[in-house]
Tab-separated table of C-alpha atoms in Angstrom:
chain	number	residue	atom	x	y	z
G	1	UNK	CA	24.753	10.229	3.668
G	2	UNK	CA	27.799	8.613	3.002
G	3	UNK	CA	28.884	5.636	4.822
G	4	UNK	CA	31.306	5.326	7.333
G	5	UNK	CA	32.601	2.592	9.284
G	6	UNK	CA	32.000	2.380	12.818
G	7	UNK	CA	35.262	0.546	13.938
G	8	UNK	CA	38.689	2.399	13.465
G	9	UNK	CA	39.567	0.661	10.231
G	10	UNK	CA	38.316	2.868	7.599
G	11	UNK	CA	35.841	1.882	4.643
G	12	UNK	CA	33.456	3.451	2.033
G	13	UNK	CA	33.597	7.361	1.432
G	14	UNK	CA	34.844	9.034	4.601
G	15	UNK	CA	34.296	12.760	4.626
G	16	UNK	CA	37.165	15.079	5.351
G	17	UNK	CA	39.266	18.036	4.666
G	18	UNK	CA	35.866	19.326	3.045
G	19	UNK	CA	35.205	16.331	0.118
G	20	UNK	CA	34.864	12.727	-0.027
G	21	UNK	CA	37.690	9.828	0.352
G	22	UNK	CA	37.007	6.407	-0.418
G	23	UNK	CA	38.899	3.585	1.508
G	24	UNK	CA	38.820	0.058	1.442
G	25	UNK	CA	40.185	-1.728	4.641
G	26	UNK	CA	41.517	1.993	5.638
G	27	UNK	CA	43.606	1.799	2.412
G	28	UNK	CA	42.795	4.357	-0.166
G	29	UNK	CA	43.532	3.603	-4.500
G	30	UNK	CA	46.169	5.261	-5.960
G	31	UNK	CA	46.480	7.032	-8.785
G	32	UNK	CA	43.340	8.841	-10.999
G	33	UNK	CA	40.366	6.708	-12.276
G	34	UNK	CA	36.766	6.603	-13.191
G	35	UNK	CA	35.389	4.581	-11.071
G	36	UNK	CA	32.109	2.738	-10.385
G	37	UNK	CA	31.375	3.079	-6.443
G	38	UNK	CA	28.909	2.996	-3.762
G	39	UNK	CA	27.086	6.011	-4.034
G	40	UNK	CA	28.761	9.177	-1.635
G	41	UNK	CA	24.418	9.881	-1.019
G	42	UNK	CA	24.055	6.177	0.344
G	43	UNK	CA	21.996	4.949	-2.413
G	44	UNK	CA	23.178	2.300	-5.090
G	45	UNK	CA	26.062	3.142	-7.241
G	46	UNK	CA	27.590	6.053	-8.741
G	47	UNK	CA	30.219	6.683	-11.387
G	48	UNK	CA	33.379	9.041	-9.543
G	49	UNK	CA	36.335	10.493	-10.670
G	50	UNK	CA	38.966	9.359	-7.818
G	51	UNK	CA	42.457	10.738	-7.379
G	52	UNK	CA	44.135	9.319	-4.770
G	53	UNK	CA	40.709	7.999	-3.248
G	54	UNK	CA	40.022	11.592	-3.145
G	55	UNK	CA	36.383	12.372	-5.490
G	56	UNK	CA	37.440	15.175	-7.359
G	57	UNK	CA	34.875	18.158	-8.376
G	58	UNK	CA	34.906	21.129	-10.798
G	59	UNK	CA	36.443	21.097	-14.112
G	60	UNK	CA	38.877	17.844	-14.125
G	61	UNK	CA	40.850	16.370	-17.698
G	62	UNK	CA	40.243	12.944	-18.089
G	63	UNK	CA	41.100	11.152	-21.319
G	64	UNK	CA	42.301	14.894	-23.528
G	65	UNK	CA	38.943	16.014	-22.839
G	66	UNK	CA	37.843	18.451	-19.945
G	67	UNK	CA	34.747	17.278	-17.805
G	68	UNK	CA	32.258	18.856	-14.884
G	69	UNK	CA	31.249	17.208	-11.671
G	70	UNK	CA	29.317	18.957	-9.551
G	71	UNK	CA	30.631	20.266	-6.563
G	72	UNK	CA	27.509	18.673	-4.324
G	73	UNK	CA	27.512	15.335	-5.503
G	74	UNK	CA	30.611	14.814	-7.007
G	75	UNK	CA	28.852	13.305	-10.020
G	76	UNK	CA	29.509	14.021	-13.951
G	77	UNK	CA	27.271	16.673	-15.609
G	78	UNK	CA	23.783	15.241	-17.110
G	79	UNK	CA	22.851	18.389	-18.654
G	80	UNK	CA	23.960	21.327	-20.573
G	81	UNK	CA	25.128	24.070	-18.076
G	82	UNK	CA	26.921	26.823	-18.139
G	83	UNK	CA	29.046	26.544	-15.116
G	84	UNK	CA	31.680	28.266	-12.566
G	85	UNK	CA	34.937	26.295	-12.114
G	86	UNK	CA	36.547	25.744	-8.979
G	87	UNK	CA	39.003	28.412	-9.933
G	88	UNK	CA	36.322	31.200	-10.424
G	89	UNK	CA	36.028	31.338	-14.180
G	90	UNK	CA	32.999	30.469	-16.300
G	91	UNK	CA	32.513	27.489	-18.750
G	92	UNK	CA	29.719	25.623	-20.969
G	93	UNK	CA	29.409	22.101	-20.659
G	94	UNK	CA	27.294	19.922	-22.650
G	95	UNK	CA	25.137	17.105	-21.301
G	96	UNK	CA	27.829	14.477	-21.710
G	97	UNK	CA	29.444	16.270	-19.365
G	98	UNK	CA	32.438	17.512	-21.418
G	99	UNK	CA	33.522	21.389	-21.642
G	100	UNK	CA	32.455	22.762	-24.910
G	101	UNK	CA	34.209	24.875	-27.153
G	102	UNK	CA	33.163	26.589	-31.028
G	103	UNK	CA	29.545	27.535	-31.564
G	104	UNK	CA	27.102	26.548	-29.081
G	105	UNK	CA	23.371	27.097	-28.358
G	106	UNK	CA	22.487	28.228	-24.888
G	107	UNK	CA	19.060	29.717	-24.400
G	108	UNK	CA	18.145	30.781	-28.148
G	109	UNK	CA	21.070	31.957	-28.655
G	110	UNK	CA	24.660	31.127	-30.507
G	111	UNK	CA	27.974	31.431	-28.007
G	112	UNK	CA	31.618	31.237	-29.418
G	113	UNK	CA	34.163	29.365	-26.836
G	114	UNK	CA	37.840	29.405	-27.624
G	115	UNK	CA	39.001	25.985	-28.353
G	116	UNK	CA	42.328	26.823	-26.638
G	117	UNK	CA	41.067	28.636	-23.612
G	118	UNK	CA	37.492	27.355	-23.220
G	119	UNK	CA	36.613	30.534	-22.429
G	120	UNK	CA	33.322	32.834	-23.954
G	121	UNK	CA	35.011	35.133	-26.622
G	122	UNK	CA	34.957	38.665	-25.099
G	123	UNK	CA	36.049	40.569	-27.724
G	124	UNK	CA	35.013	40.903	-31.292
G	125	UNK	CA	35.917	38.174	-33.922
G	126	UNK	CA	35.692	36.527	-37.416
G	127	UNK	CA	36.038	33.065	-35.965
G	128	UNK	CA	36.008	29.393	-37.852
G	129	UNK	CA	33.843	27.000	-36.441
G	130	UNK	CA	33.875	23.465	-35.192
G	131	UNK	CA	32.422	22.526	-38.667
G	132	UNK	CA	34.464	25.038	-40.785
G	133	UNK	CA	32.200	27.797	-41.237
G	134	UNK	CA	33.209	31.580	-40.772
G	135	UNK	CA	31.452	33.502	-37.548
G	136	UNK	CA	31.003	37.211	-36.236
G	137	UNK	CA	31.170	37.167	-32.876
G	138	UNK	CA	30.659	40.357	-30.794
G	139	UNK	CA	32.605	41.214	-27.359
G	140	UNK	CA	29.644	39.594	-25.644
G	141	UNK	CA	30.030	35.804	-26.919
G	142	UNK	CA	27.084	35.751	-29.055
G	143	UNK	CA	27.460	35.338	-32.902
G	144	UNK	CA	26.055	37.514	-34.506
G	145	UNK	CA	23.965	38.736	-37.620
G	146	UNK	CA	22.393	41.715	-39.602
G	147	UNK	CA	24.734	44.520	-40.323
G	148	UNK	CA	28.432	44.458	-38.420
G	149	UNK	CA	30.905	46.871	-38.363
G	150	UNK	CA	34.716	44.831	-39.076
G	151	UNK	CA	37.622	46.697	-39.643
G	152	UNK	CA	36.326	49.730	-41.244
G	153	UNK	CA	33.884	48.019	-43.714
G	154	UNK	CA	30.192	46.613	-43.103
G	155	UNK	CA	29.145	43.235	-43.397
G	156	UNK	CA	25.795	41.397	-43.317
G	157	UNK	CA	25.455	38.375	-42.027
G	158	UNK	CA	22.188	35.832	-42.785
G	159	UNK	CA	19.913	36.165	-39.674
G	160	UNK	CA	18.875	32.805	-40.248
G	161	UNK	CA	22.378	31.121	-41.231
G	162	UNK	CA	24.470	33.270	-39.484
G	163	UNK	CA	26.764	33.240	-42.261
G	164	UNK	CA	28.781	35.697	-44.284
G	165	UNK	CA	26.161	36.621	-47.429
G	166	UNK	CA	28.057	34.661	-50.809
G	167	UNK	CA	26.118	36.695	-53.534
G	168	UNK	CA	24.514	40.192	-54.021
G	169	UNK	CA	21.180	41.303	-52.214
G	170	UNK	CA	19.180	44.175	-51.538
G	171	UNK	CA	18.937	43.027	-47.407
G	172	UNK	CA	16.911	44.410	-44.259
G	173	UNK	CA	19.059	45.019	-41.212
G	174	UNK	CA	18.198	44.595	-38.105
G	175	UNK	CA	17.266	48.388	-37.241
G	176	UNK	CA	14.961	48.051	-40.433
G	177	UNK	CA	16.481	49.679	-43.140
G	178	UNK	CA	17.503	48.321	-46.211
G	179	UNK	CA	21.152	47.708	-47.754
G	180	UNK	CA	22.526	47.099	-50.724
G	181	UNK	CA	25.593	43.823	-50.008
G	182	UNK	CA	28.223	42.567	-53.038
G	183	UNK	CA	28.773	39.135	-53.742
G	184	UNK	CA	32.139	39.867	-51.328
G	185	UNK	CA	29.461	40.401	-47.566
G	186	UNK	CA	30.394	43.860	-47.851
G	187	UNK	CA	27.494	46.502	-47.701
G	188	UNK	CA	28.192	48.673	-50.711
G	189	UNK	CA	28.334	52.238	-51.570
G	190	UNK	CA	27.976	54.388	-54.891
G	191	UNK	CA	26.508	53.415	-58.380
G	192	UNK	CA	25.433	49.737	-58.043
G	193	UNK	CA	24.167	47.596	-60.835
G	194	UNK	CA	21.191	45.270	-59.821
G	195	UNK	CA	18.336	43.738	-61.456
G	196	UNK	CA	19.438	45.480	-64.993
G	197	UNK	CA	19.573	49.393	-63.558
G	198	UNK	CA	21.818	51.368	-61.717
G	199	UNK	CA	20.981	52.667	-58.094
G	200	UNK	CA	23.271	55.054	-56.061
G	201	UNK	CA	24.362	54.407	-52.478
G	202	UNK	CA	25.454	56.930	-49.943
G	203	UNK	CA	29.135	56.120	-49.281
G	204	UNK	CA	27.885	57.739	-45.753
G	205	UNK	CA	25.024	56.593	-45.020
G	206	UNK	CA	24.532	53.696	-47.256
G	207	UNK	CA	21.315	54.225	-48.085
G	208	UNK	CA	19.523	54.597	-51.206
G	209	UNK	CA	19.080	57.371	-53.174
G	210	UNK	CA	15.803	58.829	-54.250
G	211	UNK	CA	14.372	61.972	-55.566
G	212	UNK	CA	17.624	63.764	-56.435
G	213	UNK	CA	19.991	64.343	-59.119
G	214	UNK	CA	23.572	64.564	-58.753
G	215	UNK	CA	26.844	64.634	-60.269
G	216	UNK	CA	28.727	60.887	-60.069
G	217	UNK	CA	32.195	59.751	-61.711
G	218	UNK	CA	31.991	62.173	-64.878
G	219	UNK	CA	27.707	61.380	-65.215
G	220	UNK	CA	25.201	63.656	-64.265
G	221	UNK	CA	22.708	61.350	-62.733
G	222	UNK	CA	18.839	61.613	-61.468
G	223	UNK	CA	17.496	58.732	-59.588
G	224	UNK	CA	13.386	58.283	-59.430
G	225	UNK	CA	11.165	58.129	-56.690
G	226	UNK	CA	12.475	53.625	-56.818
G	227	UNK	CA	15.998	54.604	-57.029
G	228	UNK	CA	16.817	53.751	-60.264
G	229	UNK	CA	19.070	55.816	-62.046
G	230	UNK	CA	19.214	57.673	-65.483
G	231	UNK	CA	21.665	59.973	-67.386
G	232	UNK	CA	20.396	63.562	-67.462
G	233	UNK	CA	22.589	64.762	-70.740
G	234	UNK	CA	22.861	61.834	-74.477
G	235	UNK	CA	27.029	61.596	-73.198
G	236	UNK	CA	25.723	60.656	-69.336
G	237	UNK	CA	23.390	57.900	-70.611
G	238	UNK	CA	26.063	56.580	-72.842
G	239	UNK	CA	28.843	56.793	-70.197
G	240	UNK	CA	25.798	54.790	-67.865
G	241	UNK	CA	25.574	51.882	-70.478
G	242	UNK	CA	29.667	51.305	-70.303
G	243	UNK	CA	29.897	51.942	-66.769
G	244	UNK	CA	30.059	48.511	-65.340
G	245	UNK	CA	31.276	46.748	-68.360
G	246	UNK	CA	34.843	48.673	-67.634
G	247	UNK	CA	34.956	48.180	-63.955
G	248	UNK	CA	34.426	43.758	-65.057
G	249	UNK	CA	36.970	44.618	-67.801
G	250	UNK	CA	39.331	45.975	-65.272
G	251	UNK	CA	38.827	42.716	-62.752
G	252	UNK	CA	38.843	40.540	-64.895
G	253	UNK	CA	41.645	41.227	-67.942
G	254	UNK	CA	43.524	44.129	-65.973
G	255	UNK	CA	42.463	46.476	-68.593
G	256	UNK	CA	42.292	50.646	-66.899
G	257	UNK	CA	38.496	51.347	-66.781
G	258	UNK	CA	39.315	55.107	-68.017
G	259	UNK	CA	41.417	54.125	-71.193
G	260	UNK	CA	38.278	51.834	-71.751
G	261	UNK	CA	35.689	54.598	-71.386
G	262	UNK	CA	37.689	56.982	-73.184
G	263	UNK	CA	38.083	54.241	-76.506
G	264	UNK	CA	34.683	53.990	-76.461
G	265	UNK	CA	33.565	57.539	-76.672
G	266	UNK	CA	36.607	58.119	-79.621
G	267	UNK	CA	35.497	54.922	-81.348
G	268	UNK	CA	32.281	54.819	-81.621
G	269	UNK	CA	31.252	58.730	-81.635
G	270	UNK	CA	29.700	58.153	-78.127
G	271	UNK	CA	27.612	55.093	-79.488
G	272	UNK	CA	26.607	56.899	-82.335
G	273	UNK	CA	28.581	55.206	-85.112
G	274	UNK	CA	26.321	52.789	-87.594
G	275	UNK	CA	28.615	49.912	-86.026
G	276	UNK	CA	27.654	50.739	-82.892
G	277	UNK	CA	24.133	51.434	-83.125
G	278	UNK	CA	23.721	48.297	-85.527
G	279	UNK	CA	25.927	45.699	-83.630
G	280	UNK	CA	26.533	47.111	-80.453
G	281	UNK	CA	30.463	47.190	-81.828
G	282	UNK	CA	32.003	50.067	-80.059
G	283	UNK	CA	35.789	49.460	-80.896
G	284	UNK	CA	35.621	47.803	-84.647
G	285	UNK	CA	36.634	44.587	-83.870
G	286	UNK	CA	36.114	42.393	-86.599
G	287	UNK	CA	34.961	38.542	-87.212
G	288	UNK	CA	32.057	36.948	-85.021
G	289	UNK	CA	31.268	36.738	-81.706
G	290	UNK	CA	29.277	34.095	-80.577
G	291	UNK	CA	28.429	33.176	-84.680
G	292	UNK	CA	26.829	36.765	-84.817
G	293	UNK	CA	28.258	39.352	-87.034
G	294	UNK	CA	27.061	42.372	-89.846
G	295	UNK	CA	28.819	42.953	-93.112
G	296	UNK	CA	29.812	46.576	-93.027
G	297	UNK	CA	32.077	48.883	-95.862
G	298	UNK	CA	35.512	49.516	-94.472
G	299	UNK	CA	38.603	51.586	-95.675
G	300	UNK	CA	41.568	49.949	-95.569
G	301	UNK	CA	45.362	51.562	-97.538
G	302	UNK	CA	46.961	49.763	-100.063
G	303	UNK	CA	50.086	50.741	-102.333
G	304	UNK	CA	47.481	52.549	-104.077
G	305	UNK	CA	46.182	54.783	-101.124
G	306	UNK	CA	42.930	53.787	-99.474
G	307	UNK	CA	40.184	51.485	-100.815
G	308	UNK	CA	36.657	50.264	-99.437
G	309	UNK	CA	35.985	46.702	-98.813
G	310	UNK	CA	33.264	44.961	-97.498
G	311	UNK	CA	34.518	43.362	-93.814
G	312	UNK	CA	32.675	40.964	-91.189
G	313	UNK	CA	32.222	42.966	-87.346
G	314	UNK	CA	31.379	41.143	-84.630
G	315	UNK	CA	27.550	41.729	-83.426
G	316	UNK	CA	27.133	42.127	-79.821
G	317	UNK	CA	23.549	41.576	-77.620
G	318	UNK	CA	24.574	45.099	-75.523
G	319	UNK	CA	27.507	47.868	-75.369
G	320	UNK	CA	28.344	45.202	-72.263
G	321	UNK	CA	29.205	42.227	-74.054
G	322	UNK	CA	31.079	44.612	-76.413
G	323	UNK	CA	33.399	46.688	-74.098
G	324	UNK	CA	34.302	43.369	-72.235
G	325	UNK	CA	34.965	41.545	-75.454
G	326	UNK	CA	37.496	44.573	-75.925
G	327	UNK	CA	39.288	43.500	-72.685
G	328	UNK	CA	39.485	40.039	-73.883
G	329	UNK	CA	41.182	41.557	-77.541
G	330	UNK	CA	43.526	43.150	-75.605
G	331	UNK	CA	44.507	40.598	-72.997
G	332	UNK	CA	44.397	37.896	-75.511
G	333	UNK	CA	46.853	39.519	-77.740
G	334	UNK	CA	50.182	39.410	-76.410
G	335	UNK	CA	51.350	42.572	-78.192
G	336	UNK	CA	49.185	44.360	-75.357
G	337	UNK	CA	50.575	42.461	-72.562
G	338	UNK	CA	52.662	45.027	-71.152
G	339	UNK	CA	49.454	47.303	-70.703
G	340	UNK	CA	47.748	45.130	-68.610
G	341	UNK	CA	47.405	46.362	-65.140
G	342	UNK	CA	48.557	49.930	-65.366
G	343	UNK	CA	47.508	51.934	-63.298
G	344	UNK	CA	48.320	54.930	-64.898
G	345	UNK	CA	46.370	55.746	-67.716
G	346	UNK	CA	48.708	58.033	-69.547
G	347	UNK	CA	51.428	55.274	-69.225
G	348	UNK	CA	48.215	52.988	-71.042
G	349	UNK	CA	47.225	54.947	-73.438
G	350	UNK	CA	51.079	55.918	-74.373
G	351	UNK	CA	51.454	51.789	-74.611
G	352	UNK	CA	48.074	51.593	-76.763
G	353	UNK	CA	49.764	54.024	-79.160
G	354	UNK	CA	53.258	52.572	-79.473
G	355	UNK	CA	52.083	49.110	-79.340
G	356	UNK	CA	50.688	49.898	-82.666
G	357	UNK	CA	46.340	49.609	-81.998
G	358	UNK	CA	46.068	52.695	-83.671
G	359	UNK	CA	47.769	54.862	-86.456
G	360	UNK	CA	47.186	58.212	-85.653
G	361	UNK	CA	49.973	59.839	-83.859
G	362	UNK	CA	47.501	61.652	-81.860
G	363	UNK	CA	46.082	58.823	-80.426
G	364	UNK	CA	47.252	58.895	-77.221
G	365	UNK	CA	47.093	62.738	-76.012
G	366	UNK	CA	43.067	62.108	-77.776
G	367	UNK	CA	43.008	59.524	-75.396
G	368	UNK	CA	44.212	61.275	-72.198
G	369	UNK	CA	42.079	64.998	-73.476
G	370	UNK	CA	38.928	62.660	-72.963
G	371	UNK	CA	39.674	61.352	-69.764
G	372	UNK	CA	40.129	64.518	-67.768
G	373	UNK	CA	37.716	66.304	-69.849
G	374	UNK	CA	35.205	64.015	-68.185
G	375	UNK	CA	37.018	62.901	-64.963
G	376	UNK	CA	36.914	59.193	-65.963
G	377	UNK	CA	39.579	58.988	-63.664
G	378	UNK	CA	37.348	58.165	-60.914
G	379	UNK	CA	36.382	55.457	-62.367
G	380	UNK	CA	39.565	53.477	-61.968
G	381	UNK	CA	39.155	54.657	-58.339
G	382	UNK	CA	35.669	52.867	-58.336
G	383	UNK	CA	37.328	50.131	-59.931
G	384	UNK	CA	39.530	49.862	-57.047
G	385	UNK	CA	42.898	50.492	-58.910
């Protein structure tokens, strides 16, 4: 009980208008401060946070930083709480007292506060933390994990971490079936290379196929009882081995994943040519690669028509290595430079011809015949062009 003095000249805490005054010879402090008085129960000393002699409650700023004292006792918050302010909203505090904001733990769980407002998040976010990492947070506050839906896509987020996956994975959601997530957090859909074969994702569903065959991207495709999926017809199995090697060649030289496709299959006879099946070489490019080559006859025209000569190819480990390489020939040269991310592949393979890679004036329309003779268009579309 607080104490009061019993003469008219006021002293100690003095209740009225509903809290707690503190006088001193019936003169009260001026002013804020955090000050060390008699206790307002009647027992030793308490730290207070005084305006005007007045202990203040609720949520109070002191210093930049937003503190809780209770509205019973008037003293700072001990322990983490998540509390009501004296103007009706809600707020955590931690056990130094202080209004929290970022990520916090509260009962197993991880809560996002706006570091503006204070407030619990109530609607859904991608929100940066105290420490710089990158949240989901759902309209409830919590941060989340598993699959999320965010702005049209799906994400998966490390049920342990919390965190945005960094690489690819073949994950478990949370409702207990399985996912197939890029290197980008994004759950993915179509033909997907992982582990050395291709599986095929439902762009509905997401899911795996099994048991089926189907058309894809200019392949006929059957996928086993695991998933993993093979060409049905010699020009779908050869079209499988490029597949990915053009989409890389795309990101990473700018080179049109159909013009790619369709050199291939003009070049190398569908991977039937002896360079081909001896070095991997689908497009002729000659010299070493990586100190491997083969020694292989070649024609080449002189003033006295065409002759044979014996000519060093570069040896590749897979049709990979090879159809990237052939991004890297054409990006590296700058006679190709103006070809580099089209997205037209008529305006590429036009620029192919004129820019002098091949001779034959049929080059070109060769080019395009192949492409929509096997819709290899889609697969600039699956390259994201």
């Amino acid at each position: 009980m607080a104490a009061v003095a019993t003469s008219s000249t006021k002293n100690g805490w003095v209740s009225e208008n509903g809290t707690y005054t503190y006088y001193t010879n019936g003169e009260v402090a001026s002013g804020e401060n955090y000050s060390y008085l008699p206790s307002i129960s009647g027992t030793g000393y308490n730290w207070y946070l005084v305006k005007d002699g007045v202990a203040l409650s609720g949520v109070q700023k002191w210093y930049g930083s937003y503190y809780y004292f209770e509205p019973t006792t008037y003293l700072k918050l001990d322990h983490q709480d998540y509390v009501k302010s004296q103007w009706g909203l809600w707020y955590m505090v931690g056990s130094d007292g202080i209004v929290q904001s970022g990520v916090q733990k509260w009962y197993g769980k991880y809560y996002y506060f706006d570091p503006v407002t204070y407030l619990k998040l109530d609607h859904q976010d991608y929100v940066k933390s105290q420490w710089g990492d990158w949240y989901m947070v759902g309209s409830d506050g919590i941060v989340q994990s598993g699959v999320q839906k965010w702005y049209g896509k799906y994400y998966y987020f490390d049920p342990v971490t919390y965190l945005k996956l960094d690489h690819q994975d073949y994950v478990k959601s949370q409702w207990g079936d399985w996912y197939m997530v890029g290197s980008d957090g994004i759950v993915q859909s179509g033909l997907v290379q992982w582990y050395g074969h291709y599986y095929y994702f439902n762009p509905v569903t997401y899911l795996k196929a099994t048991n089926t065959t189907f058309s894809y991207n200019g392949m006929s495709l059957t996928a086993d009882n695991t998933g993993i999926i093979t060409g049905t017809t010699t020009s779908s199995q050869f079209l499988l081995k490029i597949y990915q090697a053009t989409l890389d060649g795309w990101k990473e030289y700018g080179v049109l994943p159909s013009v790619t496709a369709a050199q291939a299959i003009l070049e190398s006879g569908w991977g039937q040519s002896a360079l081909a099946t001896e070095a991997n070489n689908l497009f002729g490019i000659k010299g070493s690669y990586n100190g491997q080559y083969v020694i292989m006859s070649t024609a080449e025209y002189g003033s006295g028509g065409y002759y044979y000569v014996n000519a060093e190819f570069r040896k590749y480990p897979s049709f990979y290595e090879s159809v990237v390489d052939h991004g890297y020939f054409l990006y590296s040269n700058s006679r190709y430079s103006n070809l580099l991310h089209q997205t037209g592949y008529a305006t590429v393979t036009s620029l192919l011809q004129s820019d002098g890679y091949a001779t034959s004036p049929t080059y070109a329309s060769s080019l395009n015949n192949v492409i929509t003779t096997y819709g290899l268009q889609s697969w600039d579309t699956a390259a994201g062009v």
